[in-house]
Amino acid sequence: MNITSILELTSLRVLYATQKAIKDLPPSIGNLKHLRYLNLSCSEIRTLPNSLCTLWNLQTLNLDMCHRLVALPKKLNSLANLQHLCLSYCKSLCEMPPKTRELNGLKTLSMFIVGHHRDKLEELEYLNLSGRLEIMHLERVKDHMDAKKAKIEKKNNLRELSLSWERKYLSKLEMEVDERVLEALQPHPNLESLYIEGFSGRHLPLGELPHLEKLHLKNVRVEYIIEEVGCGHSVKIQFLALKELHLTDLPNLKGLSKEHESKEAFPNLETLRIKHCSSLILPTLSSFQKLKLLGCSSSTLCLLSEEDIPMNLEVDIEESLTCFPIETLAKFSKLRSLVVMGAKEISVTREGLQALKDLTKLSLEHCWTMRCLPEGMLGHLTALDFLHIWDCRELVELPEDIKHLHNLKFLFLTQLPMITRLPRAFQKLTWLQLQDLPKLESLPGQLPSLNRLVLIDCPKIVSIPALPNLKGISVNGFPQLERRCQRGSGEDWHKIAHVRSIYILP
């Protein structure tokens, strides 16, 4: 059915129209007077017809990930029953519709854009929002009192707040304004996640956030995360509940806490990711007793001791490093999970691999120029049960020694445009997921233990092997395979007739 014929069903209450093929919404959408839920997420629409504003019963309008959407209807405030306006990742949206404040039944407004002349933050004043709110283009706020009118501190149902500034040039005055604006946007203590990007102030004027679990800072100029202390020798803990701290592009950052040990300021930290923080002096990470995952650059590894590294490590290889030597990890023998991102090449030694003999999870991501994995690398990682290779554009094949991984149960291969074939057999593999492998011509012939198969956009695969233990199969983007798997009549139907869960789209 096309979208026009669907809009003739005037009794519809719920409509999902989330296909990328949808580029326009006809004015006849206004005929669906009973519509309560409209989901257009991930579509290619650029604008919405004004007739949408006559859907008096509409409660939910989901436009998440409509990347091409540039404007909302100007009379959107007419939707008196609207409760949820979902705009996450609508990055082309230029402004908000007028009189947003009149949507006083709104509970969800995932994004608000500060305009040049209108769309002031005071539009948020009377909205009792919950869930997630992203406020963009805060550089347009020239007076912190305008930010104060949003009354963010009163919104006790907000759980996630994202604040972003975008500017090419910076003055000292703007640095001071940013600090006052951020202070005016102080969230309610119930907040659980906070994202700040593009903030130019030197200090983070944040008060007590006792329930905050996630803090992401990107492209900000602060020198310390925590500077304020209490009386005597006790630190005023601002992040008592914090579990995740992500720091990206903080060139001025000197430390996590200015006057006290970081372990006292972040007592429950489990995940720490650091990227492009050239001035940061890391604390002794072993003092974070609950730290489970560390993400850092390859150069930072040299500064860390074996005690500093938790069981899970993510390494971002610097652009200047032409080859990442695996022996860099030799001293971190307690590693169980490793993610390597951006490696041009990887070199191995027996000693380096021996230290990783207990590694159970390995992910290789965004290794754009790497054509092959080093010979013998996978064969020595005998404890490996999970392998994910993602966005390695030049990788032409998997090494044959992958067949020695007798504990390998999960194999995920994603965005590998040069891969043409896979090893013939995976005896213990229970989950195989292949996505965006345009040159892959066939699946392994022997997968006796496989119980889950996911295939997405691998157009040259036209048949599947016999899979006696398969319990679930999901196939998307295979017109030929879809025909072969037709119930009863397809050539491959007898191979999957026993499967409990079958999801196949052409």
Coordinates of C-alpha atoms in Angstrom, one line a residue:
M1 CA 0.0 0.0 0.0
N2 CA 1.2 3.5 -0.7
I3 CA 0.8 6.4 1.7
T4 CA -2.0 8.0 -0.3
S5 CA -4.2 4.9 -0.2
I6 CA -3.6 4.5 3.6
L7 CA -4.9 8.0 4.1
E8 CA -8.3 7.0 2.8
L9 CA -8.7 4.8 6.0
T10 CA -10.4 7.6 7.9
S11 CA -11.0 5.6 11.1
L12 CA -7.3 5.0 11.7
R13 CA -6.1 5.6 15.3
V14 CA -2.5 4.5 14.9
L15 CA -0.3 5.0 11.8
Y16 CA 3.4 3.9 11.4
A17 CA 4.9 5.3 8.3
T18 CA 8.6 4.9 9.0
Q19 CA 10.0 3.9 5.6
K20 CA 12.8 5.9 4.0
A21 CA 10.8 5.9 0.7
I22 CA 8.3 8.4 2.3
K23 CA 9.5 11.8 1.2
D24 CA 6.2 13.8 1.3
L25 CA 3.0 13.6 3.4
P26 CA -0.1 14.5 1.4
P27 CA -2.5 17.2 2.7
S28 CA -5.1 14.4 3.0
I29 CA -3.4 13.4 6.3
G30 CA -5.9 16.0 7.7
N31 CA -8.8 13.5 6.9
L32 CA -7.6 11.2 9.7
K33 CA -9.6 13.0 12.4
H34 CA -9.4 10.1 14.8
L35 CA -5.7 9.6 14.6
R36 CA -4.0 9.5 18.0
Y37 CA -0.5 8.2 17.2
L38 CA 1.5 9.1 14.1
N39 CA 5.1 7.7 13.7
L40 CA 7.1 9.1 10.7
S41 CA 10.5 8.4 12.2
C42 CA 13.4 7.7 9.9
S43 CA 11.5 8.9 6.8
E44 CA 12.8 11.4 4.2
I45 CA 10.2 14.1 4.7
R46 CA 11.4 17.7 4.6
T47 CA 8.2 19.5 5.6
L48 CA 4.8 18.6 7.0
P49 CA 1.5 19.8 5.5
N50 CA -0.5 22.4 7.4
S51 CA -3.5 20.1 7.4
L52 CA -1.6 18.0 10.0
C53 CA -2.6 20.8 12.5
T54 CA -6.3 19.8 12.2
L55 CA -5.8 16.4 13.8
W56 CA -7.3 17.5 17.1
N57 CA -7.1 14.0 18.7
L58 CA -3.4 13.5 17.9
Q59 CA -1.4 12.7 21.1
T60 CA 1.9 11.5 19.7
L61 CA 3.9 12.8 16.8
N62 CA 7.1 10.9 16.3
L63 CA 9.7 12.5 14.0
D64 CA 12.8 11.0 15.4
M65 CA 15.7 10.6 13.0
C66 CA 14.0 12.5 10.2
H67 CA 17.3 13.9 9.1
R68 CA 15.9 16.0 6.2
L69 CA 13.2 17.7 8.1
V70 CA 13.7 21.5 8.0
A71 CA 10.5 22.9 9.4
L72 CA 7.4 22.1 11.5
P73 CA 3.9 23.5 10.6
K74 CA 3.5 27.0 12.0
K75 CA 0.1 26.2 13.6
L76 CA 1.3 23.1 15.5
N77 CA 0.2 24.8 18.7
S78 CA -3.4 24.0 17.5
L79 CA -2.9 20.3 18.5
A80 CA -4.3 20.8 21.9
N81 CA -4.2 17.1 22.8
L82 CA -0.5 16.6 21.8
Q83 CA 1.5 15.0 24.6
H84 CA 4.6 13.7 22.9
L85 CA 6.6 15.5 20.2
C86 CA 9.6 13.4 19.4
L87 CA 12.4 15.2 17.5
S88 CA 15.6 13.4 18.4
Y89 CA 18.3 13.6 15.7
C90 CA 16.3 16.0 13.5
K91 CA 19.6 17.9 12.8
S92 CA 18.3 19.8 9.8
L93 CA 15.4 21.4 11.7
C94 CA 16.0 25.2 11.8
E95 CA 13.5 26.5 14.2
M96 CA 10.6 25.7 16.5
P97 CA 7.0 26.5 15.5
P98 CA 5.5 29.7 17.1
K99 CA 3.9 29.6 20.5
T100 CA 5.3 26.3 21.7
R101 CA 4.2 27.2 25.2
E102 CA 0.6 26.8 24.2
L103 CA 1.1 23.0 23.9
N104 CA 0.6 22.9 27.6
G105 CA -0.3 19.2 27.6
L106 CA 3.1 18.3 26.2
K107 CA 5.0 15.8 28.3
T108 CA 7.7 14.9 25.8
L109 CA 9.7 17.5 23.7
S110 CA 12.9 15.8 22.8
M111 CA 14.5 18.9 21.1
F112 CA 14.2 22.7 21.4
I113 CA 16.0 25.0 19.1
V114 CA 16.9 28.5 20.3
G115 CA 16.0 30.9 17.4
H116 CA 17.7 34.1 16.3
H117 CA 14.7 36.4 17.0
R118 CA 12.0 34.3 18.5
D119 CA 11.9 30.7 19.9
K120 CA 13.2 32.1 23.2
L121 CA 13.8 29.7 26.1
E122 CA 10.9 31.1 28.0
E123 CA 8.7 29.1 25.6
L124 CA 9.6 26.1 27.9
E125 CA 8.5 27.8 31.1
Y126 CA 5.0 26.3 31.4
L127 CA 5.7 22.9 29.8
N128 CA 5.9 20.0 32.4
L129 CA 8.3 18.0 30.4
S130 CA 9.6 14.5 31.2
G131 CA 12.1 12.1 29.7
R132 CA 14.7 13.7 27.4
L133 CA 15.2 17.3 26.4
E134 CA 17.9 18.6 24.0
I135 CA 18.4 22.4 23.8
M136 CA 20.4 23.5 20.7
H137 CA 22.1 26.8 19.7
L138 CA 22.5 28.2 23.1
E139 CA 25.1 30.6 21.7
R140 CA 22.1 32.6 20.6
V141 CA 21.2 33.4 24.2
K142 CA 22.8 36.8 25.0
D143 CA 21.3 37.3 28.5
H144 CA 21.3 34.6 31.1
M145 CA 18.0 35.8 32.4
D146 CA 16.4 34.6 29.2
A147 CA 17.7 31.1 30.1
K148 CA 16.4 31.5 33.7
K149 CA 12.9 31.9 32.3
A150 CA 12.9 28.3 31.0
K151 CA 12.7 27.2 34.7
I152 CA 14.6 24.0 33.9
E153 CA 15.3 23.5 37.7
K154 CA 11.5 23.1 38.2
K155 CA 11.2 20.2 35.7
N156 CA 11.5 17.3 38.1
N157 CA 10.4 14.7 35.6
L158 CA 13.3 15.4 33.2
R159 CA 15.7 12.5 33.3
E160 CA 18.1 13.4 30.4
L161 CA 19.2 16.9 29.4
S162 CA 21.5 17.9 26.5
L163 CA 22.8 21.4 26.1
S164 CA 24.8 22.5 23.0
W165 CA 26.5 25.6 21.7
E166 CA 27.7 26.1 18.2
R167 CA 30.1 28.9 17.2
K168 CA 33.2 29.3 15.1
Y169 CA 34.7 32.3 16.9
L170 CA 34.9 33.0 20.6
S171 CA 35.4 36.1 22.7
K172 CA 36.1 36.5 26.4
L173 CA 32.6 38.0 26.9
E174 CA 31.0 34.9 25.4
M175 CA 32.9 32.7 27.8
E176 CA 31.4 34.7 30.7
V177 CA 27.9 34.6 29.2
D178 CA 28.1 30.8 28.7
E179 CA 28.9 30.3 32.3
R180 CA 25.9 32.4 33.4
V181 CA 23.6 30.6 30.9
L182 CA 24.7 27.2 32.1
E183 CA 24.2 28.2 35.7
A184 CA 20.7 29.5 34.8
L185 CA 19.9 26.2 33.2
Q186 CA 20.7 24.3 36.4
P187 CA 18.6 21.1 36.2
H188 CA 16.4 19.6 38.9
P189 CA 18.3 17.2 41.3
N190 CA 16.3 14.2 39.8
L191 CA 18.3 14.4 36.5
E192 CA 20.1 11.2 35.6
S193 CA 22.0 12.1 32.3
L194 CA 23.6 15.3 31.3
Y195 CA 25.3 16.1 27.9
I196 CA 27.2 19.4 27.3
E197 CA 28.8 20.3 24.0
G198 CA 30.4 23.5 22.8
F199 CA 30.4 25.2 26.2
S200 CA 33.2 27.8 26.3
G201 CA 33.3 28.7 30.0
R202 CA 36.3 27.7 32.1
H203 CA 34.2 26.5 35.0
L204 CA 31.3 24.1 35.2
P205 CA 28.7 26.0 37.4
L206 CA 26.8 22.8 38.4
G207 CA 25.3 22.3 41.7
E208 CA 24.3 19.1 43.5
L209 CA 23.1 16.4 41.1
P210 CA 22.8 13.4 43.5
H211 CA 21.0 11.1 41.0
L212 CA 23.2 11.9 38.0
E213 CA 24.5 8.6 36.5
K214 CA 25.9 9.8 33.1
L215 CA 27.9 12.9 32.3
H216 CA 29.1 13.6 28.7
L217 CA 31.3 16.6 28.0
K218 CA 32.4 17.4 24.4
N219 CA 34.4 20.3 23.0
V220 CA 34.3 22.3 26.2
R221 CA 37.1 24.5 27.7
V222 CA 36.9 23.7 31.4
E223 CA 40.0 22.9 33.4
Y224 CA 38.4 20.7 36.1
I225 CA 35.2 18.8 36.3
I226 CA 34.9 19.5 40.1
E227 CA 36.4 22.6 41.7
E228 CA 34.0 23.3 44.6
V229 CA 34.9 21.7 48.0
G230 CA 33.2 21.6 51.4
C231 CA 34.4 22.5 54.9
G232 CA 37.4 21.0 56.6
H233 CA 38.9 18.0 54.8
S234 CA 35.7 16.6 53.3
V235 CA 35.0 17.0 49.6
K236 CA 31.6 18.2 48.5
I237 CA 30.7 15.3 46.3
Q238 CA 28.7 16.5 43.3
F239 CA 28.6 13.2 41.5
L240 CA 27.8 10.6 44.1
A241 CA 25.8 8.4 41.8
L242 CA 27.9 8.9 38.6
K243 CA 28.6 5.7 36.7
E244 CA 29.6 7.0 33.3
L245 CA 32.0 9.9 32.5
H246 CA 32.7 10.7 28.8
L247 CA 35.3 13.4 28.0
T248 CA 35.9 14.3 24.4
D249 CA 37.9 17.2 22.9
L250 CA 38.7 19.0 26.2
P251 CA 42.1 20.6 25.4
N252 CA 42.2 22.6 28.7
L253 CA 41.3 19.8 31.1
K254 CA 43.9 19.4 33.7
G255 CA 42.2 17.0 36.1
L256 CA 38.9 15.5 37.2
S257 CA 38.9 17.2 40.6
K258 CA 41.0 20.2 41.5
E259 CA 41.7 19.8 45.2
H260 CA 40.8 16.3 46.2
E261 CA 41.4 12.7 45.0
S262 CA 39.1 11.8 42.2
K263 CA 38.0 8.6 43.9
E264 CA 36.4 10.7 46.6
A265 CA 34.6 12.9 44.0
F266 CA 33.5 9.9 41.8
P267 CA 33.0 7.0 44.2
N268 CA 30.8 4.9 42.0
L269 CA 32.4 5.5 38.6
E270 CA 32.2 2.4 36.3
T271 CA 32.9 3.7 32.8
L272 CA 35.5 6.4 31.9
R273 CA 36.1 7.4 28.3
I274 CA 38.8 10.0 27.5
K275 CA 39.5 11.3 23.9
H276 CA 41.6 14.3 22.8
C277 CA 42.2 15.6 26.3
S278 CA 45.9 16.6 25.8
S279 CA 46.4 18.4 29.1
L280 CA 44.8 15.9 31.3
I281 CA 46.9 14.3 34.1
L282 CA 45.1 11.1 34.9
P283 CA 44.6 10.1 38.5
T284 CA 45.6 6.6 39.6
L285 CA 42.7 4.7 38.0
S286 CA 43.1 1.7 40.3
S287 CA 41.7 4.0 43.0
F288 CA 38.3 3.8 41.2
Q289 CA 37.4 0.5 42.8
K290 CA 34.2 0.1 40.7
L291 CA 35.7 1.0 37.3
K292 CA 34.8 -1.6 34.8
L293 CA 35.6 0.0 31.4
L294 CA 38.3 2.5 30.3
G295 CA 38.3 4.1 26.9
C296 CA 41.5 6.1 25.9
S297 CA 44.0 6.8 23.2
S298 CA 46.8 4.5 22.3
S299 CA 49.4 7.0 23.7
T300 CA 47.7 7.1 27.0
L301 CA 48.2 3.3 27.4
C302 CA 52.0 3.9 27.9
L303 CA 51.2 6.0 31.0
L304 CA 49.1 3.4 32.7
S305 CA 50.1 0.5 35.0
E306 CA 48.7 -2.9 35.0
E307 CA 46.6 -2.0 38.1
D308 CA 45.1 1.0 36.2
I309 CA 43.4 -1.1 33.5
P310 CA 40.0 -2.6 34.3
M311 CA 38.8 -5.8 32.6
N312 CA 37.2 -3.9 29.7
L313 CA 39.4 -1.6 27.5
E314 CA 38.6 0.6 24.4
V315 CA 41.7 1.9 22.6
D316 CA 41.4 4.7 20.0
I317 CA 44.5 4.6 17.8
E318 CA 45.9 8.0 17.0
E319 CA 46.1 9.0 13.3
S320 CA 49.9 9.4 13.5
L321 CA 50.4 5.7 14.5
T322 CA 50.8 3.7 11.3
C323 CA 50.9 0.3 13.1
F324 CA 49.5 -0.7 16.5
P325 CA 51.7 -3.2 18.2
I326 CA 49.6 -5.7 20.2
E327 CA 52.5 -6.1 22.7
T328 CA 51.5 -2.7 24.0
L329 CA 48.8 -4.6 25.8
A330 CA 51.2 -7.3 27.1
K331 CA 51.2 -5.9 30.7
F332 CA 47.4 -5.9 30.9
S333 CA 46.9 -9.6 31.4
K334 CA 43.6 -9.2 33.2
L335 CA 41.8 -7.9 30.1
R336 CA 38.7 -9.7 29.2
S337 CA 37.1 -7.3 26.6
L338 CA 39.1 -5.2 24.1
V339 CA 37.9 -2.7 21.5
V340 CA 40.4 -1.4 19.0
M341 CA 39.3 1.6 16.9
G342 CA 41.0 3.3 14.0
A343 CA 44.1 1.0 13.6
K344 CA 45.7 1.2 10.2
E345 CA 47.6 -2.0 10.8
I346 CA 48.1 -4.4 13.7
S347 CA 51.4 -6.2 14.5
V348 CA 51.6 -9.2 16.8
T349 CA 54.2 -11.1 18.8
R350 CA 53.7 -14.4 20.5
E351 CA 54.4 -12.8 23.9
G352 CA 51.8 -10.1 23.3
L353 CA 49.2 -12.6 22.3
Q354 CA 50.0 -14.9 25.2
A355 CA 49.2 -12.1 27.6
L356 CA 45.7 -11.9 26.0
K357 CA 45.0 -15.6 26.3
D358 CA 42.0 -15.0 28.6
L359 CA 40.4 -12.4 26.3
T360 CA 36.7 -13.3 25.7
K361 CA 35.5 -10.3 23.6
L362 CA 37.2 -8.5 20.7
S363 CA 35.9 -5.7 18.5
L364 CA 37.8 -4.0 15.6
E365 CA 36.1 -0.8 14.5
H366 CA 36.7 1.9 11.9
C367 CA 40.1 0.3 10.8
W368 CA 39.6 1.8 7.3
T369 CA 42.9 1.0 5.7
M370 CA 43.6 -2.5 7.2
R371 CA 43.4 -5.1 4.5
C372 CA 43.9 -8.2 6.7
L373 CA 44.4 -9.3 10.2
P374 CA 47.9 -10.5 11.2
E375 CA 48.5 -14.2 10.6
G376 CA 48.1 -16.2 13.8
M377 CA 46.4 -13.3 15.7
L378 CA 43.0 -14.9 16.2
G379 CA 44.3 -18.4 16.5
H380 CA 46.1 -17.5 19.8
L381 CA 43.0 -15.9 21.3
T382 CA 41.6 -19.3 22.3
A383 CA 39.2 -18.0 25.0
L384 CA 37.4 -15.7 22.5
D385 CA 33.6 -16.2 22.4
F386 CA 32.6 -12.8 20.8
L387 CA 34.1 -11.2 17.7
H388 CA 32.8 -8.0 16.0
I389 CA 34.4 -6.4 13.0
W390 CA 32.8 -3.2 11.9
D391 CA 33.5 -0.5 9.3
C392 CA 36.8 -1.9 8.0
R393 CA 36.5 -0.8 4.4
E394 CA 39.6 -2.5 2.9
L395 CA 39.4 -5.8 4.8
V396 CA 39.2 -8.5 2.1
E397 CA 38.9 -11.7 4.1
L398 CA 38.9 -13.3 7.6
P399 CA 42.0 -15.3 8.4
E400 CA 41.7 -19.1 8.2
D401 CA 42.9 -19.5 11.8
I402 CA 39.5 -18.3 13.0
K403 CA 38.5 -21.9 12.7
H404 CA 40.7 -22.6 15.8
L405 CA 38.4 -20.4 18.0
H406 CA 36.5 -23.3 19.4
N407 CA 34.8 -21.1 22.0
L408 CA 33.6 -18.5 19.5
K409 CA 29.8 -18.3 19.8
F410 CA 29.0 -14.8 18.5
L411 CA 30.2 -13.3 15.2
F412 CA 29.1 -9.9 14.0
L413 CA 30.4 -8.5 10.7
T414 CA 29.2 -5.0 9.8
Q415 CA 30.0 -2.7 6.9
L416 CA 32.7 -4.7 5.2
P417 CA 32.4 -3.8 1.5
M418 CA 35.4 -5.9 0.3
I419 CA 34.6 -9.2 1.9
T420 CA 33.7 -11.8 -0.7
R421 CA 33.8 -15.0 1.3
L422 CA 33.8 -16.5 4.9
P423 CA 35.6 -19.5 6.3
R424 CA 33.7 -22.7 5.5
A425 CA 32.9 -23.9 9.0
F426 CA 32.1 -22.5 12.5
Q427 CA 31.4 -25.5 14.6
K428 CA 30.4 -23.8 17.9
L429 CA 28.9 -20.5 16.6
T430 CA 25.4 -19.9 18.0
W431 CA 24.8 -16.3 16.7
L432 CA 25.8 -15.0 13.2
Q433 CA 24.9 -11.4 12.2
L434 CA 26.0 -10.0 8.8
Q435 CA 25.1 -6.5 7.7
D436 CA 26.2 -4.4 4.7
L437 CA 28.5 -6.9 3.1
P438 CA 27.7 -6.2 -0.6
K439 CA 30.2 -8.6 -2.1
L440 CA 29.7 -11.6 0.1
E441 CA 28.4 -14.4 -2.1
S442 CA 27.5 -17.2 0.3
L443 CA 27.2 -18.3 3.9
P444 CA 29.5 -20.8 5.6
G445 CA 28.4 -24.3 4.7
Q446 CA 28.8 -25.8 8.2
L447 CA 27.0 -24.0 11.1
P448 CA 25.8 -27.0 13.1
S449 CA 25.3 -25.1 16.4
L450 CA 23.8 -21.9 15.0
N451 CA 20.5 -20.9 16.6
R452 CA 20.2 -17.3 15.5
L453 CA 20.9 -15.8 12.0
V454 CA 20.5 -12.1 11.1
L455 CA 21.2 -11.0 7.5
I456 CA 20.8 -7.3 6.5
D457 CA 21.7 -5.9 3.0
C458 CA 24.0 -8.7 1.7
P459 CA 22.4 -8.8 -1.8
K460 CA 24.6 -11.5 -3.4
I461 CA 23.5 -14.2 -0.9
V462 CA 20.8 -16.1 -2.6
S463 CA 20.6 -19.3 -0.5
I464 CA 21.0 -20.5 3.1
P465 CA 22.6 -23.8 4.2
A466 CA 20.8 -26.4 6.3
L467 CA 20.7 -25.2 9.9
P468 CA 19.4 -27.9 12.1
N469 CA 19.5 -26.0 15.4
L470 CA 18.3 -22.7 14.1
K471 CA 15.6 -21.1 16.4
G472 CA 15.4 -17.6 14.9
I473 CA 16.1 -16.0 11.5
S474 CA 15.8 -12.3 10.5
V475 CA 16.4 -11.4 6.8
N476 CA 16.1 -7.8 5.4
G477 CA 17.0 -6.6 1.9
F478 CA 17.2 -9.9 0.0
P479 CA 14.5 -10.1 -2.7
Q480 CA 15.9 -13.4 -4.1
L481 CA 16.3 -15.0 -0.7
E482 CA 12.8 -13.9 0.2
R483 CA 11.4 -15.8 -2.7
R484 CA 13.4 -18.9 -1.9
C485 CA 12.2 -18.8 1.7
Q486 CA 8.5 -18.6 0.8
R487 CA 6.4 -20.8 3.1
G488 CA 5.8 -24.2 1.4
S489 CA 6.9 -23.3 -2.1
G490 CA 10.4 -21.8 -1.7
E491 CA 13.5 -23.9 -2.5
D492 CA 15.0 -23.1 1.0
W493 CA 11.7 -23.4 2.9
H494 CA 12.5 -27.0 4.1
K495 CA 15.7 -25.6 5.7
I496 CA 13.9 -23.2 7.9
A497 CA 10.4 -24.8 8.3
H498 CA 11.4 -25.9 11.9
V499 CA 12.4 -22.4 13.0
R500 CA 10.2 -20.8 15.7
S501 CA 10.8 -17.2 14.8
I502 CA 11.0 -16.1 11.1
Y503 CA 11.2 -12.4 10.0
I504 CA 11.8 -11.9 6.3
L505 CA 11.5 -8.7 4.3
P506 CA 12.5 -8.3 0.6

